[in-house]
XYZ file of C-alpha atoms in Angstrom:
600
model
C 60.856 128.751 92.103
C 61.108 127.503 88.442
C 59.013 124.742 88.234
C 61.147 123.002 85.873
C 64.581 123.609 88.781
C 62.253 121.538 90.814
C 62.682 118.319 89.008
C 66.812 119.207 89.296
C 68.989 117.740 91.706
C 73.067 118.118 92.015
C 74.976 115.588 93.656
C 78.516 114.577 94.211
C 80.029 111.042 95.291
C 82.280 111.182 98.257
C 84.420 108.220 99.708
C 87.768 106.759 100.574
C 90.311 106.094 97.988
C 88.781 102.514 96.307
C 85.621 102.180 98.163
C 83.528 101.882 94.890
C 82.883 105.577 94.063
C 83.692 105.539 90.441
C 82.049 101.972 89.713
C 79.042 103.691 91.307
C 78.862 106.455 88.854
C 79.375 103.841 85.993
C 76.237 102.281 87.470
C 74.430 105.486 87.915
C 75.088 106.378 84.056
C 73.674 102.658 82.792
C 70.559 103.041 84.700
C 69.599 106.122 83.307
C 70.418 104.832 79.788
C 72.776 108.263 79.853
C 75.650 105.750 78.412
C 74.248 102.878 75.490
C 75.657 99.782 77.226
C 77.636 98.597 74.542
C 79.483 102.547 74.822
C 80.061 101.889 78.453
C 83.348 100.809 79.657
C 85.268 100.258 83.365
C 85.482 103.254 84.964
C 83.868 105.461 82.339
C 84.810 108.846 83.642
C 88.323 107.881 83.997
C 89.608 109.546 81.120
C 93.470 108.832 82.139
C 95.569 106.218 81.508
C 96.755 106.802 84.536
C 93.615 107.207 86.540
C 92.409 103.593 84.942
C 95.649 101.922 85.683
C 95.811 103.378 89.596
C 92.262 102.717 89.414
C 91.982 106.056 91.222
C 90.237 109.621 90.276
C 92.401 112.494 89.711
C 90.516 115.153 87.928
C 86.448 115.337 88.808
C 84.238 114.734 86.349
C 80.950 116.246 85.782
C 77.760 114.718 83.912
C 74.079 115.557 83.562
C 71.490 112.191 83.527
C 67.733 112.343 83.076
C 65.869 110.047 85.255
C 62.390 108.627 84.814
C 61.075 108.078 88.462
C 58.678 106.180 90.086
C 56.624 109.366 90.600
C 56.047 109.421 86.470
C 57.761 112.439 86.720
C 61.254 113.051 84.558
C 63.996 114.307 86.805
C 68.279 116.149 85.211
C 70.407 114.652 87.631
C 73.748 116.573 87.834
C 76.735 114.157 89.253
C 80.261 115.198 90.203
C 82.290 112.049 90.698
C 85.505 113.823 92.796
C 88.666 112.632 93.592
C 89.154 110.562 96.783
C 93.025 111.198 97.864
C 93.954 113.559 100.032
C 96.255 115.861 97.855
C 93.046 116.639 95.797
C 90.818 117.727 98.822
C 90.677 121.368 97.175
C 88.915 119.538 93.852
C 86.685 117.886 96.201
C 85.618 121.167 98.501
C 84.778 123.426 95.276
C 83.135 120.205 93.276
C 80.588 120.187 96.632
C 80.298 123.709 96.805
C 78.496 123.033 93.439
C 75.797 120.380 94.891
C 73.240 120.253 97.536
C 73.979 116.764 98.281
C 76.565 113.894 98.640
C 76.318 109.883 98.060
C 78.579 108.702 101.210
C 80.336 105.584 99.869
C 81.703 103.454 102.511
C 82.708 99.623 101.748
C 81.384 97.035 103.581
C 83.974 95.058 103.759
C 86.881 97.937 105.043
C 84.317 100.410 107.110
C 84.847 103.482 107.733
C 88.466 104.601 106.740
C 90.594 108.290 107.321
C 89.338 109.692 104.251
C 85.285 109.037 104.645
C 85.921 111.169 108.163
C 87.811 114.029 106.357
C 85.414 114.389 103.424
C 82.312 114.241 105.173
C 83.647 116.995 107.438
C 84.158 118.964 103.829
C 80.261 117.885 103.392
C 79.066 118.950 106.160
C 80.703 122.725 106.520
C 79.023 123.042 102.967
C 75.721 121.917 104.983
C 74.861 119.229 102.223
C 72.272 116.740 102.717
C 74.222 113.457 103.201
C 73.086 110.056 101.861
C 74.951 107.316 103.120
C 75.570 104.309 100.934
C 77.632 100.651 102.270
C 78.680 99.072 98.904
C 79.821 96.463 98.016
C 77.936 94.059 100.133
C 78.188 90.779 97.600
C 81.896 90.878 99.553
C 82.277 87.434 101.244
C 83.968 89.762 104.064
C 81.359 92.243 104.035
C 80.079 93.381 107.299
C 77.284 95.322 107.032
C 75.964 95.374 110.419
C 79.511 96.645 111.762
C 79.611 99.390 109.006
C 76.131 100.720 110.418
C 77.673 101.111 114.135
C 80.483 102.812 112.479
C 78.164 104.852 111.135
C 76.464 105.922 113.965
C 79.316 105.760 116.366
C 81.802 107.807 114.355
C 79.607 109.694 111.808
C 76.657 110.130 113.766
C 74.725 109.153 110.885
C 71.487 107.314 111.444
C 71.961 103.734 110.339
C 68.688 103.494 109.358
C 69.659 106.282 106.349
C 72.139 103.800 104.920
C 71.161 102.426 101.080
C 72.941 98.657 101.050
C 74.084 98.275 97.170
C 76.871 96.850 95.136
C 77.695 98.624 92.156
C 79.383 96.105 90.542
C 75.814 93.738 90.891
C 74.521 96.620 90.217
C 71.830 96.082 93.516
C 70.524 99.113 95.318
C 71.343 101.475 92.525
C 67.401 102.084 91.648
C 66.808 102.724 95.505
C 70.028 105.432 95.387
C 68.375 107.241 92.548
C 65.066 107.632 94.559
C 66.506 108.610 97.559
C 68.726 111.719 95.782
C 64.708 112.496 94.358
C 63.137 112.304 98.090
C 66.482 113.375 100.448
C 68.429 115.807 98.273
C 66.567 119.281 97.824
C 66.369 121.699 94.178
C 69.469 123.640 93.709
C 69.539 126.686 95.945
C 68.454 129.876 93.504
C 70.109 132.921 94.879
C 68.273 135.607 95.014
C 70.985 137.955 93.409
C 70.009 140.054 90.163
C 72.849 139.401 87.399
C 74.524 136.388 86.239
C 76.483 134.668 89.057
C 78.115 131.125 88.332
C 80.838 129.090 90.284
C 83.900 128.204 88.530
C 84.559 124.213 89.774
C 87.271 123.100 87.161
C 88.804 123.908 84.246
C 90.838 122.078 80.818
C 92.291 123.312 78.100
C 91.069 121.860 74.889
C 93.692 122.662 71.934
C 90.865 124.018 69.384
C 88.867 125.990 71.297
C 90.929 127.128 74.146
C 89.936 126.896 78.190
C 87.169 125.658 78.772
C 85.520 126.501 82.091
C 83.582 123.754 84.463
C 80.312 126.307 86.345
C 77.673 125.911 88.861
C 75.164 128.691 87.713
C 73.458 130.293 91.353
C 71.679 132.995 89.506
C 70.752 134.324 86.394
C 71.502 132.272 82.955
C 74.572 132.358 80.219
C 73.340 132.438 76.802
C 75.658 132.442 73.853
C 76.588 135.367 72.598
C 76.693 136.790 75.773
C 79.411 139.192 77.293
C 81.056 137.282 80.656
C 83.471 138.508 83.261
C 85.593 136.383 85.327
C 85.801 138.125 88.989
C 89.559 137.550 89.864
C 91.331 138.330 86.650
C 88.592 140.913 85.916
C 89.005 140.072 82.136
C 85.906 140.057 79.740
C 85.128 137.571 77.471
C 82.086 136.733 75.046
C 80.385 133.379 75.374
C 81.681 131.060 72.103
C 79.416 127.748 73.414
C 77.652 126.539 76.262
C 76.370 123.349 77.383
C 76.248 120.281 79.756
C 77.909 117.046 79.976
C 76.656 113.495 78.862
C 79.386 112.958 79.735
C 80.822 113.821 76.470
C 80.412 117.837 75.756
C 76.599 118.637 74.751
C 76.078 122.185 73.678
C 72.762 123.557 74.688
C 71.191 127.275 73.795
C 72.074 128.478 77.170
C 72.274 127.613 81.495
C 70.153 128.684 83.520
C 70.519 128.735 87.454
C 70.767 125.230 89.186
C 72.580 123.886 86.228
C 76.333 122.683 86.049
C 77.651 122.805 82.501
C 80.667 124.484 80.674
C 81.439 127.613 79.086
C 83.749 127.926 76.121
C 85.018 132.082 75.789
C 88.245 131.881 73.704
C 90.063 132.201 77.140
C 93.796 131.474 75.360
C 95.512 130.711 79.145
C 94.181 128.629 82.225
C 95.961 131.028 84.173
C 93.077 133.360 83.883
C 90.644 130.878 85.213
C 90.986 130.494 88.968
C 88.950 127.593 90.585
C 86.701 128.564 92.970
C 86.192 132.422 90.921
C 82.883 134.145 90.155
C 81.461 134.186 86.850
C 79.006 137.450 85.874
C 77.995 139.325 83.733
C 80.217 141.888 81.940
C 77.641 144.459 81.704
C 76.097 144.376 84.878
C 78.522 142.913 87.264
C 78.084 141.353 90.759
C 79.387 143.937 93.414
C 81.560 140.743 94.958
C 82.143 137.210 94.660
C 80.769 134.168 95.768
C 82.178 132.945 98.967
C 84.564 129.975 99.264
C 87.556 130.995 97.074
C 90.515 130.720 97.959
C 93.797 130.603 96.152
C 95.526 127.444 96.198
C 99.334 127.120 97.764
C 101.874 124.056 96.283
C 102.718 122.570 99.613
C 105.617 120.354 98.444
C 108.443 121.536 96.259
C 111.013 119.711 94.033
C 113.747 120.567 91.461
C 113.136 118.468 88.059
C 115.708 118.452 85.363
C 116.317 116.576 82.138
C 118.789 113.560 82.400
C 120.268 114.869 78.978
C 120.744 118.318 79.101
C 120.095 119.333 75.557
C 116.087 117.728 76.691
C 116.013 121.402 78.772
C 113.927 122.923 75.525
C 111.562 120.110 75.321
C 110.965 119.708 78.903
C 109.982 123.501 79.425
C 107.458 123.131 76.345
C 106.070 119.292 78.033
C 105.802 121.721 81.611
C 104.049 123.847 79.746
C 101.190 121.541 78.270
C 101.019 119.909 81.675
C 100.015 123.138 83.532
C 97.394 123.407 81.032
C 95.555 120.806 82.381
C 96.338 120.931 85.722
C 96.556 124.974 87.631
C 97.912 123.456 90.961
C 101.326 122.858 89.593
C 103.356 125.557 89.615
C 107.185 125.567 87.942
C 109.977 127.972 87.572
C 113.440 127.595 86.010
C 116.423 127.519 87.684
C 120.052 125.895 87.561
C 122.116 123.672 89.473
C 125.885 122.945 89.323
C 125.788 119.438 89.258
C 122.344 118.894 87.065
C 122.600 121.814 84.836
C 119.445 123.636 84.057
C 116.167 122.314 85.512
C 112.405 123.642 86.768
C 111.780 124.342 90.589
C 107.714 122.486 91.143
C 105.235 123.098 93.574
C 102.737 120.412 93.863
C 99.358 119.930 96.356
C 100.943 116.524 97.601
C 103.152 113.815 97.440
C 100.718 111.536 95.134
C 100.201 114.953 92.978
C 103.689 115.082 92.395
C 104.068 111.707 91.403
C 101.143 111.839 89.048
C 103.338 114.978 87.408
C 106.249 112.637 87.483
C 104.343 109.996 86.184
C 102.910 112.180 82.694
C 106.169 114.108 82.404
C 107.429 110.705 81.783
C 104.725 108.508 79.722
C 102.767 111.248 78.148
C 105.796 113.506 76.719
C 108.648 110.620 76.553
C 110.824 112.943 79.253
C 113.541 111.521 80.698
C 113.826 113.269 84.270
C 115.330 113.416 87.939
C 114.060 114.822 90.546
C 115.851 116.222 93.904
C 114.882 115.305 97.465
C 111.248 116.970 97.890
C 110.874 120.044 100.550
C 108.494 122.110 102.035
C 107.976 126.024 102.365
C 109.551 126.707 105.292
C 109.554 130.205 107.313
C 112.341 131.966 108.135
C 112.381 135.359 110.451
C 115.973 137.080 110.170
C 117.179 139.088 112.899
C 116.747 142.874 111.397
C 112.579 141.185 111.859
C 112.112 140.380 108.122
C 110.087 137.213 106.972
C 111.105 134.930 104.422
C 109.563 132.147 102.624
C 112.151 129.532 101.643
C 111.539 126.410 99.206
C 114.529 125.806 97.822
C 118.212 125.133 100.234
C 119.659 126.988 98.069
C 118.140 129.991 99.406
C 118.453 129.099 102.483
C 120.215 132.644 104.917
C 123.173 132.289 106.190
C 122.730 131.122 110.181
C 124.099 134.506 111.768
C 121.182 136.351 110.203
C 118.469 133.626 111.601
C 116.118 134.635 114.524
C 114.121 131.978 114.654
C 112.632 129.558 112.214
C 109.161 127.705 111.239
C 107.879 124.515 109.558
C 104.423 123.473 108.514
C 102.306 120.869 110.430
C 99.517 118.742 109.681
C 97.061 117.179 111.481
C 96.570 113.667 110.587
C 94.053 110.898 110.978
C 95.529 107.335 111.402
C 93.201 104.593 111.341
C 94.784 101.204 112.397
C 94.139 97.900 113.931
C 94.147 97.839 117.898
C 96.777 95.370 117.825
C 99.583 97.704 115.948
C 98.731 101.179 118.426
C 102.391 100.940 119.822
C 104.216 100.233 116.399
C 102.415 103.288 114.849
C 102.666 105.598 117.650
C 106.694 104.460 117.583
C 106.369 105.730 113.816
C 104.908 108.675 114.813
C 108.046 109.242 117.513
C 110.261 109.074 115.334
C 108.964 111.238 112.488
C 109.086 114.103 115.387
C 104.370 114.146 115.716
C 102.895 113.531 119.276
C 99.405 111.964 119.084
C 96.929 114.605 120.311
C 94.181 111.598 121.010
C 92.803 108.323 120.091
C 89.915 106.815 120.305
C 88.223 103.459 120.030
C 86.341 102.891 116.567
C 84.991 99.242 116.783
C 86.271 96.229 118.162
C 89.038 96.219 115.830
C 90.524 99.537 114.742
C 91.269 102.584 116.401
C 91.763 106.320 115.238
C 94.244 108.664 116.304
C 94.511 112.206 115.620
C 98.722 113.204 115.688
C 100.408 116.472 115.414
C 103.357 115.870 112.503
C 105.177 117.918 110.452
C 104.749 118.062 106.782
C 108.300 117.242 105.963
C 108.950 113.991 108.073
C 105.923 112.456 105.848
C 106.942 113.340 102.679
C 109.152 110.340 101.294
C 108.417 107.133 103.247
C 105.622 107.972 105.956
C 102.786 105.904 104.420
C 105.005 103.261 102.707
C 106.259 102.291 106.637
C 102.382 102.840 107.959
C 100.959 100.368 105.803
C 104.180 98.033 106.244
C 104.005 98.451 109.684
C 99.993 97.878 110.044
C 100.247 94.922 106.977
C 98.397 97.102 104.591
C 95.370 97.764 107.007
C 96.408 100.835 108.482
C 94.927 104.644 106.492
C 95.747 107.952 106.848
C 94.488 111.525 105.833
C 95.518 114.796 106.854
C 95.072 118.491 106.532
C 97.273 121.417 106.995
C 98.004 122.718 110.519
C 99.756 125.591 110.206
C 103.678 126.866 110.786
C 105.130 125.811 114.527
C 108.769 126.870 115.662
C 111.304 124.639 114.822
C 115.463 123.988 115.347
C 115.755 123.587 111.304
C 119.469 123.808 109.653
C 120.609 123.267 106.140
C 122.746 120.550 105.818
C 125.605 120.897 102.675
C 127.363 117.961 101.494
C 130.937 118.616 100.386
C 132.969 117.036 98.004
C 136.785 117.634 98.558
C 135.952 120.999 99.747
C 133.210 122.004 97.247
C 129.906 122.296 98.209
C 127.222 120.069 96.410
C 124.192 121.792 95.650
C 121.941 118.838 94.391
C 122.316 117.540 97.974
C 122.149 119.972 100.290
C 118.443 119.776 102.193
C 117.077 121.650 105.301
C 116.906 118.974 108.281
C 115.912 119.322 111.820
C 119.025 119.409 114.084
C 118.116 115.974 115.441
C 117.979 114.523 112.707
C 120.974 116.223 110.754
C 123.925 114.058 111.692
C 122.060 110.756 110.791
C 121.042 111.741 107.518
C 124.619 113.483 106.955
C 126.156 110.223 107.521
C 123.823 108.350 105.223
C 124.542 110.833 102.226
C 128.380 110.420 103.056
C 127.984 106.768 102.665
C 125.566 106.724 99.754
C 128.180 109.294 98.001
C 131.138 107.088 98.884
C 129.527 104.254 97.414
C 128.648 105.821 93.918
C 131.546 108.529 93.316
C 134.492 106.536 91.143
C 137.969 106.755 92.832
C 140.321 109.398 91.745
C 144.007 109.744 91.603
C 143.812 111.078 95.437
C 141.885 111.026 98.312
C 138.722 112.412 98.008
C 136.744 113.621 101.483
C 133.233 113.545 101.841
C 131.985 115.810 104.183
C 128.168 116.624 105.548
C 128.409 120.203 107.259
C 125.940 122.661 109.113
C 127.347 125.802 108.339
C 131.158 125.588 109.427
C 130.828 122.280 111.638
C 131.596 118.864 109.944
C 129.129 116.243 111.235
C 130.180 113.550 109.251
C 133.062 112.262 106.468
C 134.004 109.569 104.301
C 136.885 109.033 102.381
C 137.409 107.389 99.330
C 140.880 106.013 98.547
C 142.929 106.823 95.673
C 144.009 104.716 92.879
C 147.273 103.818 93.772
C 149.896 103.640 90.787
C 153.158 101.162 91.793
C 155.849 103.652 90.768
C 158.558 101.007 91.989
C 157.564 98.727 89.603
C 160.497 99.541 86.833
C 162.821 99.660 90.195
C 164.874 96.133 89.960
C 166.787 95.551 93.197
C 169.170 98.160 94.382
C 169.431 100.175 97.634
C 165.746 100.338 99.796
C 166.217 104.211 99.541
C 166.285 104.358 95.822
C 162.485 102.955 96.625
C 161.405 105.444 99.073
C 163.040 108.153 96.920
C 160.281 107.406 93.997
C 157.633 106.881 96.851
C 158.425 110.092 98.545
C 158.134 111.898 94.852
C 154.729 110.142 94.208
C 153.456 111.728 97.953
C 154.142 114.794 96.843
C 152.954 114.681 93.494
C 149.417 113.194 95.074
C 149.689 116.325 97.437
C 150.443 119.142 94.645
C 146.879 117.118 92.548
C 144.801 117.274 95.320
C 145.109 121.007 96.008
C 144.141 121.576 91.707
C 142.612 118.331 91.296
C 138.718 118.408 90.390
C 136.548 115.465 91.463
C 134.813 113.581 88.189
C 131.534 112.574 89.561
C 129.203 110.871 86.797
C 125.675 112.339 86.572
C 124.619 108.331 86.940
C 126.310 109.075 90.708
C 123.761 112.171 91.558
C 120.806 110.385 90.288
C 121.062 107.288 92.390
C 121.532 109.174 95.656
C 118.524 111.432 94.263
C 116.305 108.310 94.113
C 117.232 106.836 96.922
C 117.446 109.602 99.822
């Protein structure tokens, strides 16, 4: 081995959402003197507004520290801090796929939670070395000696492993940095003859193009040198390379074991696939690394501008987002009732928020979006599959054989005393709990079947009310199970509403069809007739509303006289109201489709 790759180690920090992990690495970079303290801020590789404010990670962020040890000897750290959420878990798997070892953050005053489970099962398929860390024990509440059962009982991690700091104190950080020295080995040198390099992330930077986040496993990148990216099969020649510090530090090249960037005059971050193999153009690898895969948006929804003539705009805002972020996927299309608008894939309900979020506060759009949905699969009856994400496309009943939505299997931690309120959840979000099982003297875990779609509006909002904000969740896709789906329309004196049509399960269709009906009834202004709200399932009506019309006194000019001159005008006015209704067009305001849209 190189000597020098001996004195390199590559980490990453994995945790919960908020269990210290990004306070840590602010530590970790004052220590080494990486950062000048008067430089450092909170949350340092939070580059976000958003991130800062949520006080969560959303992008991973890569940076190379030199360490003096107690040995005498200088060590190159390389740390990945990664996202914690769920929706991001893809970020996270690549990111350790780049390191031979993982910090384990669990707080000591909240123990182990869904998420520490989940990501150290990511870990430990990657077989990393795993250094467990309880932090924050300055925490009146802390509890360290019940976070060390946790961690044998549930982990299986020897308690006797676990490093007791506070990052905020900044105790136990010196310890931490010894133990990645003594427990985490040199970067695995594959014994392969060209240039191979894993692609972890990717951003576009507006002067000098895409620039490209690698683990090098072999072989070195110099600049000047000729590059080929594995999945697009495009060639490009090496502009800069270098490491981070954690701002951008070019360096004459990387050799194997080190994580740095590339910059190639790549013009499009759809040629860079996370997860792709990075070689040499001249003397290529004859395949990839393993572990890519090609990531799928698992939750779809339409966005459109609240003023059409914003359509331009929003497409060129879309545009500059997807830049920065490959998981979200768009396409145009057009609605009826919203005009023209983008269909969006996102990874998760918090990633398409976050979109949400910087579509609004980064590029000033004003925007709506419909109910969210899943990809659900449809087999017709002439044996043809179909992939539907959009009601709109859903097939017309007669043609439907049978038809699929996606599951997840999900890991709800709560305490003891709340077992019966969240399995009632789980009831009536259509999941069975598969098992439970008994994590201290306070919490258990339970591992429920559920499907996708049932969690994606209010699932965790009711867990948390439900368990008073103790109760945590993480999941992972389970695959596509049969189910008795329909697509419910909602019309509007006859006319069928696009905006508000949505694929239900039967069970659930006449329930949700009445609370559209209402909503609508609520929100549409009266008209100069009767106006019927219906919610159908293909020809059958399984709910209505009406909403009265404005009545106009006609008799009003009629002083005294004979009753019948009365019904006379009244009689003319009923069929007047009769001849409008079969031309009459409903006005619904666009302020009408946006409440419903927020609030279904």
């Amino acid at each position: 081995m190189d000597k020098d790759k001996s004195k390199t180690r590559n980490f990453c920090i994995i945790a919960h959402v908020d269990h210290g992990k990004t306070t840590l690495s602010d530590r970790l970079l004052q220590v080494t003197q990486t950062i000048a303290d008067r430089d450092l801020e909170e949350q340092h590789l939070d580059s976000m507004d958003l991130e800062r404010e949520r006080g969560i990670t959303i992008k991973m962020h890569p940076v190379t520290m030199r360490y003096h040890a107690d040995d005498g000897q200088d060590y190159i750290f390389n740390l990945i801090d990664t996202p914690g959420h769920v929706d991001f878990s893809y970020e996270v798997s690549r990111s350790l796929n780049a390191c031979e070892g993982a910090l384990l953050i669990v707080d000591a005053g909240q123990g182990v939670e869904a998420q520490t489970v989940a990501n150290l099962h990511l870990a430990l398929k990657q077989n990393l070395t795993i250094i467990p860390v309880i932090n924050k024990i300055d925490l009146p509440q802390a509890n360290v000696e019940q976070v060390k059962k946790q961690l044998e009982d549930i982990l299986a991690i020897p308690a006797e492993e676990a490093i007791l700091a506070s990052a905020k104190q900044g105790i136990g950080i010196h310890e931490i940095l010894e133990a990645v020295i003594k427990r985490v080995p040199p970067p695995k040198l594959l014994p392969l003859p060209n240039l191979a390099a894993l692609v972890f992330d990717s951003v576009f930077d507006s002067y000098r193009g895409v620039v490209v986040y690698v683990r090098v496993f072999a072989g070195e990148i110099k600049l000047g040198s000729q590059i080929k990216l594995m999945m697009s099969g495009h060639t490009y020649d090496v502009k800069e390379v270098g490491v981070f510090t954690p701002k951008p530090m070019p360096r004459p090249k990387l050799g194997a074991g080190d994580v740095g960037y590339i910059v190639a005059n790549i013009k499009s971050i759809a040629d860079v696939k996370i997860g792709d193999t990075v070689t040499d153009a001249k003397k290529p690898l004859a395949k990839p690394l393993p572990g890519y895969a090609e990531v799928h948006p698992m939750v779809f929804s339409g966005i459109y501008p609240i003023n059409t003539a914003d359509y331009e705009a929003l497409k060129a805002s879309m545009a500059k987002l997807r830049l920065n972020d490959s998981s979200f996927v768009y396409q145009s299309e057009s609605s009826a009732a919203l005009g023209f608008g983008f269909r969006c894939g996102f990874l998760g309900l918090l990633h398409m928020e976050i979109v949400q979020e910087r579509l609004q506060r980064e590029y000033n759009m004003d925007i709506i979006a419909t109910y969210p949905s899943v990809v659900y699969r449809v087999t017709l009856t002439d044996g043809t599959v179909k992939e539907v994400d959009n009601p709109a496309n859903w097939p017309d009943p007669t043609y439907l054989e049978k038809t699929e939505e996606p599951f997840i299997r999900s890991f709800i931690i709560c305490p003891n005393e709340m077992i019966g309120d969240v399995m009632s959840l789980v009831a009536e979000k259509r999941g069975e709990v598969k098992h439970t099982e008994t994590l201290d003297i306070r919490r258990v875990m339970m591992t429920c079947a559920l499907p996708l779609n049932e969690i994606l509006v209010d699932f965790v909002d009711k867990l948390k009310t439900i368990t008073r904000g103790y109760g945590s969740m993480d999941y992972e896709y389970d695959g596509y199970r049969e189910s008795e789906l329909v697509k419910l329309d909602m019309l509007i004196n006859g006319e069928v509403m696009d905006a508000f049509s949505s694929v239900v399960h039967r069970s659930k269709s006449e329930s949700r069809g009445r609370m559209l009906a209402e909503k609508l009834k609520e929100v549409i202004p009266r008209q100069l007739f009767a106006v019927p709200i219906q919610a159908a399932i293909g020809g059958k009506i399984v709910a209505r509303e009406t909403i009265g019309s404005v009545g106009k006194n006609v008799t009003a000019k009629c002083y005294g006289g004979d009753i019948s001159r009365k019904r006379k005008l009244l009689e003319k006015q009923k069929e007047g109201k009769k001849r409008m209704k079969q031309v009459g067009k409903v006005n619904i305001p666009q302020e009408a489709f946006i409440t419903v849209l927020k609030s279904s």
